[in-house]
Coordinates of C-alpha atoms and ligand atoms in Angstrom, one line a residue:
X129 CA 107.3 119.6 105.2
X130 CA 104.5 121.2 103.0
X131 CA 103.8 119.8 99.3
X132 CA 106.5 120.6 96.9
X133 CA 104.9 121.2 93.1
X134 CA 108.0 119.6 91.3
X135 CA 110.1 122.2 88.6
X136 CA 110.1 121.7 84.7
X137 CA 114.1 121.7 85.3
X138 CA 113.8 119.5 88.1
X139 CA 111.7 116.9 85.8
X140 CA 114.5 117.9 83.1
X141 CA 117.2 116.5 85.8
X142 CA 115.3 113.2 85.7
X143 CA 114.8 113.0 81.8
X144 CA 119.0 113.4 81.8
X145 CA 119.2 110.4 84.2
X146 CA 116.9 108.3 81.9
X147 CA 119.5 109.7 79.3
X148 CA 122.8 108.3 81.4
X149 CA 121.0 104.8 82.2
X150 CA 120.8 103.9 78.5
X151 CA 124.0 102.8 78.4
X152 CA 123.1 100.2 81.0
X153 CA 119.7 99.4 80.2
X154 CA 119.3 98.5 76.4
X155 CA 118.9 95.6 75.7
X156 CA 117.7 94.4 79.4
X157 CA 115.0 93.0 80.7
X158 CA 112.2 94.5 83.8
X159 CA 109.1 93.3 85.3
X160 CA 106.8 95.1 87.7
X161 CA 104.8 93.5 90.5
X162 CA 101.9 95.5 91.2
X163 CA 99.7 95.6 94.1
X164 CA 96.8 97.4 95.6
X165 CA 94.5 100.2 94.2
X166 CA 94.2 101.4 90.3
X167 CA 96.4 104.3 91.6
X168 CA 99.2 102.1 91.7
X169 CA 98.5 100.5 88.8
X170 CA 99.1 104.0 87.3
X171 CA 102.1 104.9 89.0
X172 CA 103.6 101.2 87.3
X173 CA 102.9 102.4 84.1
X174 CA 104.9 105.6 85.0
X175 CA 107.3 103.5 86.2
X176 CA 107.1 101.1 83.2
X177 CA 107.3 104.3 80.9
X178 CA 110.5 105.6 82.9
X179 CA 112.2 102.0 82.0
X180 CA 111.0 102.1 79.0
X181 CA 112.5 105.3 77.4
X182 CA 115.8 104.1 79.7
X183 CA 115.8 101.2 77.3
X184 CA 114.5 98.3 78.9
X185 CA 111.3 96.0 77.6
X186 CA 109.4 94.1 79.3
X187 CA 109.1 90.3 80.6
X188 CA 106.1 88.6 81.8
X189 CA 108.6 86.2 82.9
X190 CA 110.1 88.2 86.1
X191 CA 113.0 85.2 86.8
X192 CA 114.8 86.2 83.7
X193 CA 114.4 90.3 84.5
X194 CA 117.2 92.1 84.9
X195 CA 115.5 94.8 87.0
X196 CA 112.2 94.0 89.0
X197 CA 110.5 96.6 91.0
X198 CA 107.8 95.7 92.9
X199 CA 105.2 98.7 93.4
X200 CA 103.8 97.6 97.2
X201 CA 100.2 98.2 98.7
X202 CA 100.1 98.1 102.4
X203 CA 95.8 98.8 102.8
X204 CA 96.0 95.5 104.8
X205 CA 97.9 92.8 106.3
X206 CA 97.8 90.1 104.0
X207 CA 100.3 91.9 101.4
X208 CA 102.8 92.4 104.1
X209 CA 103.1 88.1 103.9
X210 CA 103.1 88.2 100.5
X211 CA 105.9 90.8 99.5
X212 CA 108.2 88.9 102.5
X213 CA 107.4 85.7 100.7
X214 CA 107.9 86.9 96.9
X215 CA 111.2 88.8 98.2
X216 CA 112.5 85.9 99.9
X217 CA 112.4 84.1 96.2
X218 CA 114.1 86.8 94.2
X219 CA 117.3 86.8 97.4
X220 CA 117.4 83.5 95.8
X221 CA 117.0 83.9 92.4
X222 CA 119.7 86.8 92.8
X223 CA 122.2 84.1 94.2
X224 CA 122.8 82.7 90.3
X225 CA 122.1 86.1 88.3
X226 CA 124.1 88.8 90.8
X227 CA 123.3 92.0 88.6
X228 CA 119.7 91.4 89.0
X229 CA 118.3 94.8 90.3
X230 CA 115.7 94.5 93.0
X231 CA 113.5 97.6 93.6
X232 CA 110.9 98.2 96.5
X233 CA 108.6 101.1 96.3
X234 CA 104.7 102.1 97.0
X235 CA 103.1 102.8 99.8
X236 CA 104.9 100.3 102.5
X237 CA 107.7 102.2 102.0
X238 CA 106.4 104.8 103.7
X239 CA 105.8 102.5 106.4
X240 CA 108.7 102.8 108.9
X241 CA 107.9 99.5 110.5
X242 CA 107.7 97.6 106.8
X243 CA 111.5 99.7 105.9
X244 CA 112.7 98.1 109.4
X245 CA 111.3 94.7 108.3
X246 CA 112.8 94.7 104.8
X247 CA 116.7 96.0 106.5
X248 CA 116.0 92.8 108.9
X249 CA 114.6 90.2 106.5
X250 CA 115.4 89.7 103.0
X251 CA 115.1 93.1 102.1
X252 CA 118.9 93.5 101.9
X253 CA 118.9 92.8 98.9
X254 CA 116.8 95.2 97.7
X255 CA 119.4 97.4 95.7
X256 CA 116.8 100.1 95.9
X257 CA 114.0 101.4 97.9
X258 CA 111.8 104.9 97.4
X259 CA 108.7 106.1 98.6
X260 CA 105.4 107.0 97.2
X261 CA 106.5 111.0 97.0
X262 CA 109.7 110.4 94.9
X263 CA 108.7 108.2 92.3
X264 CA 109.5 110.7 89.9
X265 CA 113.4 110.3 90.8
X266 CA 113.5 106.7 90.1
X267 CA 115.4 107.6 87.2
X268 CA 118.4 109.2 89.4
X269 CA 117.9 106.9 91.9
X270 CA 118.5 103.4 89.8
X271 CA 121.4 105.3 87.7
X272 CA 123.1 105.9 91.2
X273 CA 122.7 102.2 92.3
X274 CA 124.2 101.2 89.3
X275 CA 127.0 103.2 88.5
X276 CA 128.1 103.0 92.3
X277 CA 126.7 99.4 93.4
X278 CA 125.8 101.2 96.5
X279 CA 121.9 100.6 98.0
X280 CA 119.8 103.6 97.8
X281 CA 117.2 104.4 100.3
X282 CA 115.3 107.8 99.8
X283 CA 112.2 107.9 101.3
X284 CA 110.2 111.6 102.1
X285 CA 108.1 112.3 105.3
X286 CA 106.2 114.8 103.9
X287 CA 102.8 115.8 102.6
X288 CA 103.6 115.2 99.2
X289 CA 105.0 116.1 95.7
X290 CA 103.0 116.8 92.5
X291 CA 105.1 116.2 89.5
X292 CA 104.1 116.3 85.7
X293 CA 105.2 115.1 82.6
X294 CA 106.6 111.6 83.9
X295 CA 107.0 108.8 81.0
X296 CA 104.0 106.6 80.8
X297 CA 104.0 102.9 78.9
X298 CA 100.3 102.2 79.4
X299 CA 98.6 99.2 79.9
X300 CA 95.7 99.3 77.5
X301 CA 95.3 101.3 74.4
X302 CA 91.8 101.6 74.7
X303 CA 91.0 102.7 78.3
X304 CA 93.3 104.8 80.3
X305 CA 93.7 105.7 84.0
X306 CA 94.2 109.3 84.7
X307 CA 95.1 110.2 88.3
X308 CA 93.3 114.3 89.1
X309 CA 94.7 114.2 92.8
X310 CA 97.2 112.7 95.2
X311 CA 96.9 112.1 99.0
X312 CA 93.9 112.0 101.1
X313 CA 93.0 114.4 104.4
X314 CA 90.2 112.2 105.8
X315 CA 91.4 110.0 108.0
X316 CA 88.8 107.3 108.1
X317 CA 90.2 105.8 111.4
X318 CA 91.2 102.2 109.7
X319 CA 92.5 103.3 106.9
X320 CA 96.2 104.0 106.9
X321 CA 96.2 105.6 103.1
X322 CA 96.5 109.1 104.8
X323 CA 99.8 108.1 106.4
X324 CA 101.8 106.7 103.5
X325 CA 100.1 109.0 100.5
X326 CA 100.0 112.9 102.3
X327 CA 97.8 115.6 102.3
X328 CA 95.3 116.7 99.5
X329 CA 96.7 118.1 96.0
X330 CA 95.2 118.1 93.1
X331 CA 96.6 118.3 89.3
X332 CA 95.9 121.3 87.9
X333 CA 92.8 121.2 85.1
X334 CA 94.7 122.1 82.4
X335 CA 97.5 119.3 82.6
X336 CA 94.3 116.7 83.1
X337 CA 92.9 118.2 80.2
X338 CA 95.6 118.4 78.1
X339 CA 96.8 114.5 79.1
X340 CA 92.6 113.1 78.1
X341 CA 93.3 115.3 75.0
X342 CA 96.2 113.7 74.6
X343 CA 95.0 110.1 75.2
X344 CA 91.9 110.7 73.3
X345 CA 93.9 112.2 69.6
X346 CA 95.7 108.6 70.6
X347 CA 92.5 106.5 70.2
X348 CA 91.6 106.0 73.8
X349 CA 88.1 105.4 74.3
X350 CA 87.4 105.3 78.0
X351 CA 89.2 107.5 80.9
X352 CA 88.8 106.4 85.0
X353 CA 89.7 109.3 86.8
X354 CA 91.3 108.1 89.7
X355 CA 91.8 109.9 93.2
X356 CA 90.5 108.9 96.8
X357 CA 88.3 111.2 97.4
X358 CA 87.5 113.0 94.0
X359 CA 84.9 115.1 95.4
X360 CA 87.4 116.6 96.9
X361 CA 89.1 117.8 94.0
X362 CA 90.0 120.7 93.2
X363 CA 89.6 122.8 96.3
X364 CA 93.4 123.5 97.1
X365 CA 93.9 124.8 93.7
X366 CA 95.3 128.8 93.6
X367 CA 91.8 128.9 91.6
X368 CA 89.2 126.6 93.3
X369 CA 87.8 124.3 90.7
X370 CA 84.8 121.8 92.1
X371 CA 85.1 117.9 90.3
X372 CA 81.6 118.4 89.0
X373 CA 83.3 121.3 86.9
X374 CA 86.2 119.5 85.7
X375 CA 84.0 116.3 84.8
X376 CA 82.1 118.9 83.1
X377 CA 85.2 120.5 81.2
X378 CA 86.1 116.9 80.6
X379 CA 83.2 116.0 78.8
X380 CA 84.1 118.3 75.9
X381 CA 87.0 116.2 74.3
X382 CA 85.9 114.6 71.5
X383 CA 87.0 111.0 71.0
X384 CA 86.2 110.0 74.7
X385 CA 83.1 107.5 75.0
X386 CA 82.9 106.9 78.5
X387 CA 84.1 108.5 81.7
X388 CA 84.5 107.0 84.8
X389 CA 85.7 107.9 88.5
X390 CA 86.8 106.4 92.0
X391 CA 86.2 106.8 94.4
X392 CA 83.9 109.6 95.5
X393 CA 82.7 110.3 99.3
X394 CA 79.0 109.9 100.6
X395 CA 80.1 112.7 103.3
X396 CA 79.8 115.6 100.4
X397 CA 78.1 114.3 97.5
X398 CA 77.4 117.8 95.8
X399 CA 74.3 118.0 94.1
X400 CA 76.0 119.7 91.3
X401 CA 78.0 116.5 90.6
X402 CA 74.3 114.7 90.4
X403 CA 73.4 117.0 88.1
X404 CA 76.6 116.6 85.9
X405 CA 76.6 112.9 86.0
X406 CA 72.3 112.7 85.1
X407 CA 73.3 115.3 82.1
X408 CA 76.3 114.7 80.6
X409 CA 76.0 111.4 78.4
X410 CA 79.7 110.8 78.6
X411 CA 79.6 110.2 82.4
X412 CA 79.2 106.5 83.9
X413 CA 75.7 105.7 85.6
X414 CA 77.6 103.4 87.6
X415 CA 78.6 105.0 90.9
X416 CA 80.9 103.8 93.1
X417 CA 79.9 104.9 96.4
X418 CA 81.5 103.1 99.0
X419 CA 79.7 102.3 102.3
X420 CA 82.0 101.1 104.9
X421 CA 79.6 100.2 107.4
X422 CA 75.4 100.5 107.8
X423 CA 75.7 101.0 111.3
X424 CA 75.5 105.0 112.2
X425 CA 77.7 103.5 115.7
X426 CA 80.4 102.0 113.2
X427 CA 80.0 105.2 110.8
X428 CA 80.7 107.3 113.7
X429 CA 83.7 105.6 114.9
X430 CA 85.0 104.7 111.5
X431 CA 85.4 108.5 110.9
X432 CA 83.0 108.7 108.2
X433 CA 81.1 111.7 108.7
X434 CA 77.8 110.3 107.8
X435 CA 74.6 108.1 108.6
X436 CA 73.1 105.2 107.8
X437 CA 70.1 107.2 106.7
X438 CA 72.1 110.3 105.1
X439 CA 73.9 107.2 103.1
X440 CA 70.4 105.6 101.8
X441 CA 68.8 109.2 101.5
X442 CA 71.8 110.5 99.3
X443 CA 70.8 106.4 97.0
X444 CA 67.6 107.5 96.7
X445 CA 68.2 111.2 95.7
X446 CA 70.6 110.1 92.6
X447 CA 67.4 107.1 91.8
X448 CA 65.8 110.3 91.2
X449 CA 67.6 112.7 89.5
X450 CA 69.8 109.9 87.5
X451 CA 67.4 107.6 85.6
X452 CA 69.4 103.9 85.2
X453 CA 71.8 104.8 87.8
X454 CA 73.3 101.2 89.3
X455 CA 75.5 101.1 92.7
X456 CA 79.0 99.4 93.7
X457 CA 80.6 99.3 97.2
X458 CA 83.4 99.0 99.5
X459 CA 82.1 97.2 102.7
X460 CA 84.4 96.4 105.8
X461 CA 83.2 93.8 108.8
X462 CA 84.6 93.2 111.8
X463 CA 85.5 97.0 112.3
X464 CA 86.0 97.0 116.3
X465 CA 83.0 97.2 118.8
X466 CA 80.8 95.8 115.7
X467 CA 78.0 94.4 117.4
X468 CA 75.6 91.5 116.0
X469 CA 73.1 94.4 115.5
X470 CA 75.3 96.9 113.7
X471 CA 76.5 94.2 111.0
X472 CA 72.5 94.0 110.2
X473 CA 72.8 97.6 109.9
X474 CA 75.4 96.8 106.9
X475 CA 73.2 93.6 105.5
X476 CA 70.3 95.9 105.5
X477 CA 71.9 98.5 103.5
X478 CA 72.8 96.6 101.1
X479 CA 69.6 94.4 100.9
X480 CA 67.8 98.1 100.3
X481 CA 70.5 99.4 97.8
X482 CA 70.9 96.4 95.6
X483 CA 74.8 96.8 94.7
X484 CA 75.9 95.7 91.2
X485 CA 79.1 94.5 93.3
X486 CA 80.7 94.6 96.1
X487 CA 84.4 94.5 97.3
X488 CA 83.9 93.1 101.1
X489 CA 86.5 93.1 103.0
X490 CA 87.4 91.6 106.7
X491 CA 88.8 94.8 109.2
X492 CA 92.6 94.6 109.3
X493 CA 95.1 96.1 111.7
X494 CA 97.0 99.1 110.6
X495 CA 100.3 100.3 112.6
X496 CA 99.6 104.0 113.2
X497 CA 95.7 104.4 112.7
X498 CA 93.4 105.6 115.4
X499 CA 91.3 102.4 114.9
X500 CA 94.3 99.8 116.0
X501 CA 94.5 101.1 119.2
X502 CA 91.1 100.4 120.4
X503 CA 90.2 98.2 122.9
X504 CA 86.9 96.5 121.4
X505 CA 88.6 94.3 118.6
X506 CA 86.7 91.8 117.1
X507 CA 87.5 87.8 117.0
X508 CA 88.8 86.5 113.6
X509 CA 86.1 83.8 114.0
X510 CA 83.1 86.7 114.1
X511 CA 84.6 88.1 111.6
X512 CA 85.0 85.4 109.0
X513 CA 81.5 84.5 110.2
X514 CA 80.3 88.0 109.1
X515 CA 82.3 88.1 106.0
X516 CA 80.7 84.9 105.0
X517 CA 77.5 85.9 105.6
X518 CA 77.5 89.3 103.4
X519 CA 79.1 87.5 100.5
X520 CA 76.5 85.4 100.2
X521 CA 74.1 88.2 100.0
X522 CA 76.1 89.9 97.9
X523 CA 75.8 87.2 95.5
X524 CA 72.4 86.6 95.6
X525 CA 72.0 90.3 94.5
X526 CA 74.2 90.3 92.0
X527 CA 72.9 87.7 90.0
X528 CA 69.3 89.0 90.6
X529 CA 70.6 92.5 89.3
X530 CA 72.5 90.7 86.2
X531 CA 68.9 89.1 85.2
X532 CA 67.6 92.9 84.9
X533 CA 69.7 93.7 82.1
X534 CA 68.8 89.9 80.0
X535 CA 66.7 91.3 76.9
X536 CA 68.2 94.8 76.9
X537 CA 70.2 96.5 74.8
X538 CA 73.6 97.7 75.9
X539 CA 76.1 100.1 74.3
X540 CA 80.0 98.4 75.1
X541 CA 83.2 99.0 73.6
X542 CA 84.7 96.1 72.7
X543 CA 88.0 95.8 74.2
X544 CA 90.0 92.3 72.4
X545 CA 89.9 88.6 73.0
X546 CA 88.1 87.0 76.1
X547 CA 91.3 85.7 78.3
X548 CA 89.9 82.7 79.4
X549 CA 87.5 81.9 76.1
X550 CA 89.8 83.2 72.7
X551 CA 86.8 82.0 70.6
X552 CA 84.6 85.2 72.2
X553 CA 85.3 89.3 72.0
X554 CA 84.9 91.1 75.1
X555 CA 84.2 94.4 76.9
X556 CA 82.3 96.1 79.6
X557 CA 78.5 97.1 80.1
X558 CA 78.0 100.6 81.9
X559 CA 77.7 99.0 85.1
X560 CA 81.4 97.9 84.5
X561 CA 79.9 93.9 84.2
X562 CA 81.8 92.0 81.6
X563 CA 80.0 90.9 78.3
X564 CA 81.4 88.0 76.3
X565 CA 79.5 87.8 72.8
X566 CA 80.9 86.3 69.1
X567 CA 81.9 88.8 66.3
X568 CA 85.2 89.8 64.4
X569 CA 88.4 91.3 64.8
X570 CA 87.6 94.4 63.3
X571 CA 84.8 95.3 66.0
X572 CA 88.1 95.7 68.4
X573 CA 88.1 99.1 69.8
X574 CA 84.2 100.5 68.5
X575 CA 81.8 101.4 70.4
X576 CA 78.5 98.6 69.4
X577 CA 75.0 97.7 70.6
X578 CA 74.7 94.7 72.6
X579 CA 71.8 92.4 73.4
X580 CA 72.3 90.8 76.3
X581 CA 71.3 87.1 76.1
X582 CA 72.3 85.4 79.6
X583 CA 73.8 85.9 82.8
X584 CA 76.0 83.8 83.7
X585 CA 77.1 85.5 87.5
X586 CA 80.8 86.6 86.6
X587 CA 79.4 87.9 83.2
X588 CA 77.1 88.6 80.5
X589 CA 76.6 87.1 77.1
X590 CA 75.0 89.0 74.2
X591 CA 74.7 89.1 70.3
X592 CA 75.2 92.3 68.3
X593 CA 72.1 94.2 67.9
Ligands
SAH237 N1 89.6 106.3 99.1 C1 88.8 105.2 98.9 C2 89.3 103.9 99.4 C3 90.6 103.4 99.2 S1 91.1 102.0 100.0 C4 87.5 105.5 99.6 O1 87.4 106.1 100.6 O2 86.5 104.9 99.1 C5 89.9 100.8 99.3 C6 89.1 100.1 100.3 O3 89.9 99.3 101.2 C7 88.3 101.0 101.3 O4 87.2 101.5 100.7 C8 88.0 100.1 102.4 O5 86.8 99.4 102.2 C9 89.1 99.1 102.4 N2 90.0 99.3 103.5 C10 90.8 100.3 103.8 N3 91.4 100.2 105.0 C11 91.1 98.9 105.4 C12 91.5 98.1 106.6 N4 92.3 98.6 107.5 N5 90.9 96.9 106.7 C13 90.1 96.4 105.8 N6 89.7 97.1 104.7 C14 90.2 98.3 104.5
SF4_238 FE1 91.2 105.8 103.4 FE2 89.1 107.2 104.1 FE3 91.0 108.4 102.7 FE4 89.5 106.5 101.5 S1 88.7 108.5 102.3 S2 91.7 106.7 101.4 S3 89.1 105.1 103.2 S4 91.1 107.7 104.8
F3S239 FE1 97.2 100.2 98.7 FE2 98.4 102.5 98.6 FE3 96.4 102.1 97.0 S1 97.9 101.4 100.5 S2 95.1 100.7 98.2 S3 98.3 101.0 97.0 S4 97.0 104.0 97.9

């Protein structure tokens, strides 16, 4: 099945069923569980907005919900022990309070295996499982299990949906996730994203416009602009629009102070996005360019479509062109047939690129990738061996890289209370470090100078300057 660009009526059909549940959801109770990526984390808050207008709040307490969903990741094993664990606790839980409604849905539902897994183990009492294509009809969907205590499955094989104008109940009112595009045609040949999220599509401009318009007449400050390849973007439009256009196009909304995106591919890099990101002021210096592997053997058989030197000769064109410009990653060890030598390949790259972060991560098994069936897979022991080893470079960098910024000034919008220290406000450098500094309520939500005073390896601390 192609993509199917989802009707104003059929969205209408949806907004009716959020009508109908009403009856049966004021008053009540639901948590979400989310896991994986900052995609998911946007499709909760569609999901939270959907419950919302049906007349549910929400509870941080997810024992006394009336309906839970739980929004699954499935990028690598460990979730799959996690979900069976936290299900296992609400079949229990649903024991004392029977109308409890249990939802499933992300991206292991796309996963035949995980669906077989869920019908064998405690997932019978899910009263309700949909895939990552149909989230839009949650609304029918949970009005159907309701009125008819019957289980619903409805999950797509397809290459996707786009569908506009769902509810959103957002988690800050500050910053704001905006997802441009859906799916992902790369097929990196670990990665299993391709499988359970579709092909390519991408939002038309003006509905991204006119949602950051939206946000930014409702005092958001900062936008993330969320898709898994952005650079991508734009070219299965009926009129072919590149990312470095729309970031440009983006720029213009007043009210927006800083503009972020992930994740973009080293493979095609445009030059014209350089450009956009050195010019426009609006546009984060922090790039998130995520390397994968040093090794041009690993790139190569990871999919990649580049090398170890296009990688550190497309670093050192954006040093140029972008003055300030800082780095994160995504690094994977333990890929299969990942020799000694080729993990230096990765340590060396990121001794020569000097990361702000990085999210390392140990190669994991995924049912249906091109990567699981080969024959050369590594031993758990090398690999926590590796994993250990890059962390601790990591680390060493990233403090070294924190020191840099001690004695400059840094512009941050201050986003509340510190969590873990109520005494301090908080918000983010550029880079997307967190600073911790003194000062009063009112500064909540402006954009201030900051001089940074100390690093302290998690974080920064500054006074106003
Ligand atoms: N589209 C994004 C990545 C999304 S997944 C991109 O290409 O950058 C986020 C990260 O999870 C990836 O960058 C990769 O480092 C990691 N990852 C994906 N599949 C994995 C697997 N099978 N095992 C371990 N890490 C994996
Ligand atoms: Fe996965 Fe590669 Fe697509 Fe990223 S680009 S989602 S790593 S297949
Ligand atoms: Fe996980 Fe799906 Fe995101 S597999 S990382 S939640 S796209």
């Amino acid at each position: 099945m192609a993509i199917k660009v989802l009707s104003d009526e059929e969205m209408r059909v949806q907004k009716g069923f959020i009508e109908k549940m009403r009856s049966f959801a004021t008053g009540k109770m639901y948590h979400i569980f989310t896991m994986g990526c900052q995609l998911n984390e946007n499709e909760s808050e569609k999901l939270a907005g959907m419950a919302s207008e049906m007349g549910y709040s929400f509870t941080d307490q997810p024992e006394t919900a009336d309906l839970v969903i739980f929004n699954t990741c499935c990028i690598r094993e460990n979730a799959e022990d996690k979900i069976l664990g936290q299900l296992g606790y609400f079949k229990a839980l649903k024991r004392t309070k029977t109308d409890m409604v249990l939802a499933l849905c992300g991206c292991m539902a796309q996963e035949p295996h995980m669906v077989e897994k869920f019908h064998k183990t405690h997932g019978q009492h899910l009263d309700l499982i949909f895939g990552t294509h149909n989230l839009y009809r949650f609304p029918e969907l949970l009005y159907e299990a309701v009125t008819t205590q019957k289980k619903q499955e409805d999950i797509w094989e397809m290459d996707g949906t786009l569908a506009e104008d769902i509810p959103i109940k957002r988690d800050s009112s500050l910053k704001a996730s905006v997802t441009i595009m859906y799916g992902c045609n790369n097929f990196c040949s670990y990665c299993i994203v391709p499988y359970v999220r579709g092909r390519e599509r991408s939002r038309e401009p003006e509905k991204i416009l006119e949602e950051i318009r939206g946000l930014a007449k409702d005092g958001y400050k900062e936008i993330t602009l969320l898709g898994q390849n952005v650079n991508s973007y734009g070219k299965d439009l009926a009129n072919p629009m590149s990312f470095a256009e729309l970031l440009k196009e983006i720029c213009k909304v007043d009210g927006i102070f800083r503009i972020r995106f992930m994740s973009p591919h080293p493979k095609d890099f445009s030059d014209e996005l350089i450009d956009v990101i050195a010019t426009e002021e609006k546009v984060t210096k922090c790039i998130h360019l995520p390397l994968q592997s040093g090794s041009t053997n690993v790139l190569k058989s990871m999919n990649r479509k580049y090398t170890k030197e296009q990688y550190l000769a497309l670093v050192d064109k954006m040093r140029v062109k972008i003055p300030n410009v800082t780095f994160t990653t995504d690094i994977i060890v333990g890929f299969p047939g990942e020799t000694e030598e080729d993990f230096l390949d990765t340590m060396d790259v990121v001794r020569r690129v000097r990361y702000d972060s990085a999210f390392t991560f140990v190669y994991s098994r995924r049912v249906g990738t091109v990567a699981d069936k080969m024959e050369n897979q590594i031993e758990e022991e090398v690999k926590k061996e590796r994993i250990g080893r890059l962390i601790e470079l990591v680390n060493s960098i990233l403090e070294e890289q924190n020191e840099k910024f001690v004695g400059t000034i840094q512009k941050v919008l201050v986003e509340g209370r510190s969590k873990t220290n109520p005494e301090m406000l908080t918000g983010r450098i550029e880079s997307g470090k967190v600073i911790n500094f003194s000062g009063g309520d009112d500064l909540i939500g402006k954009v201030i100078d900051l001089k940074i005073t100390e690093q302290r390896k998690w974080y920064l601390t500054g006074v106003l300057a």
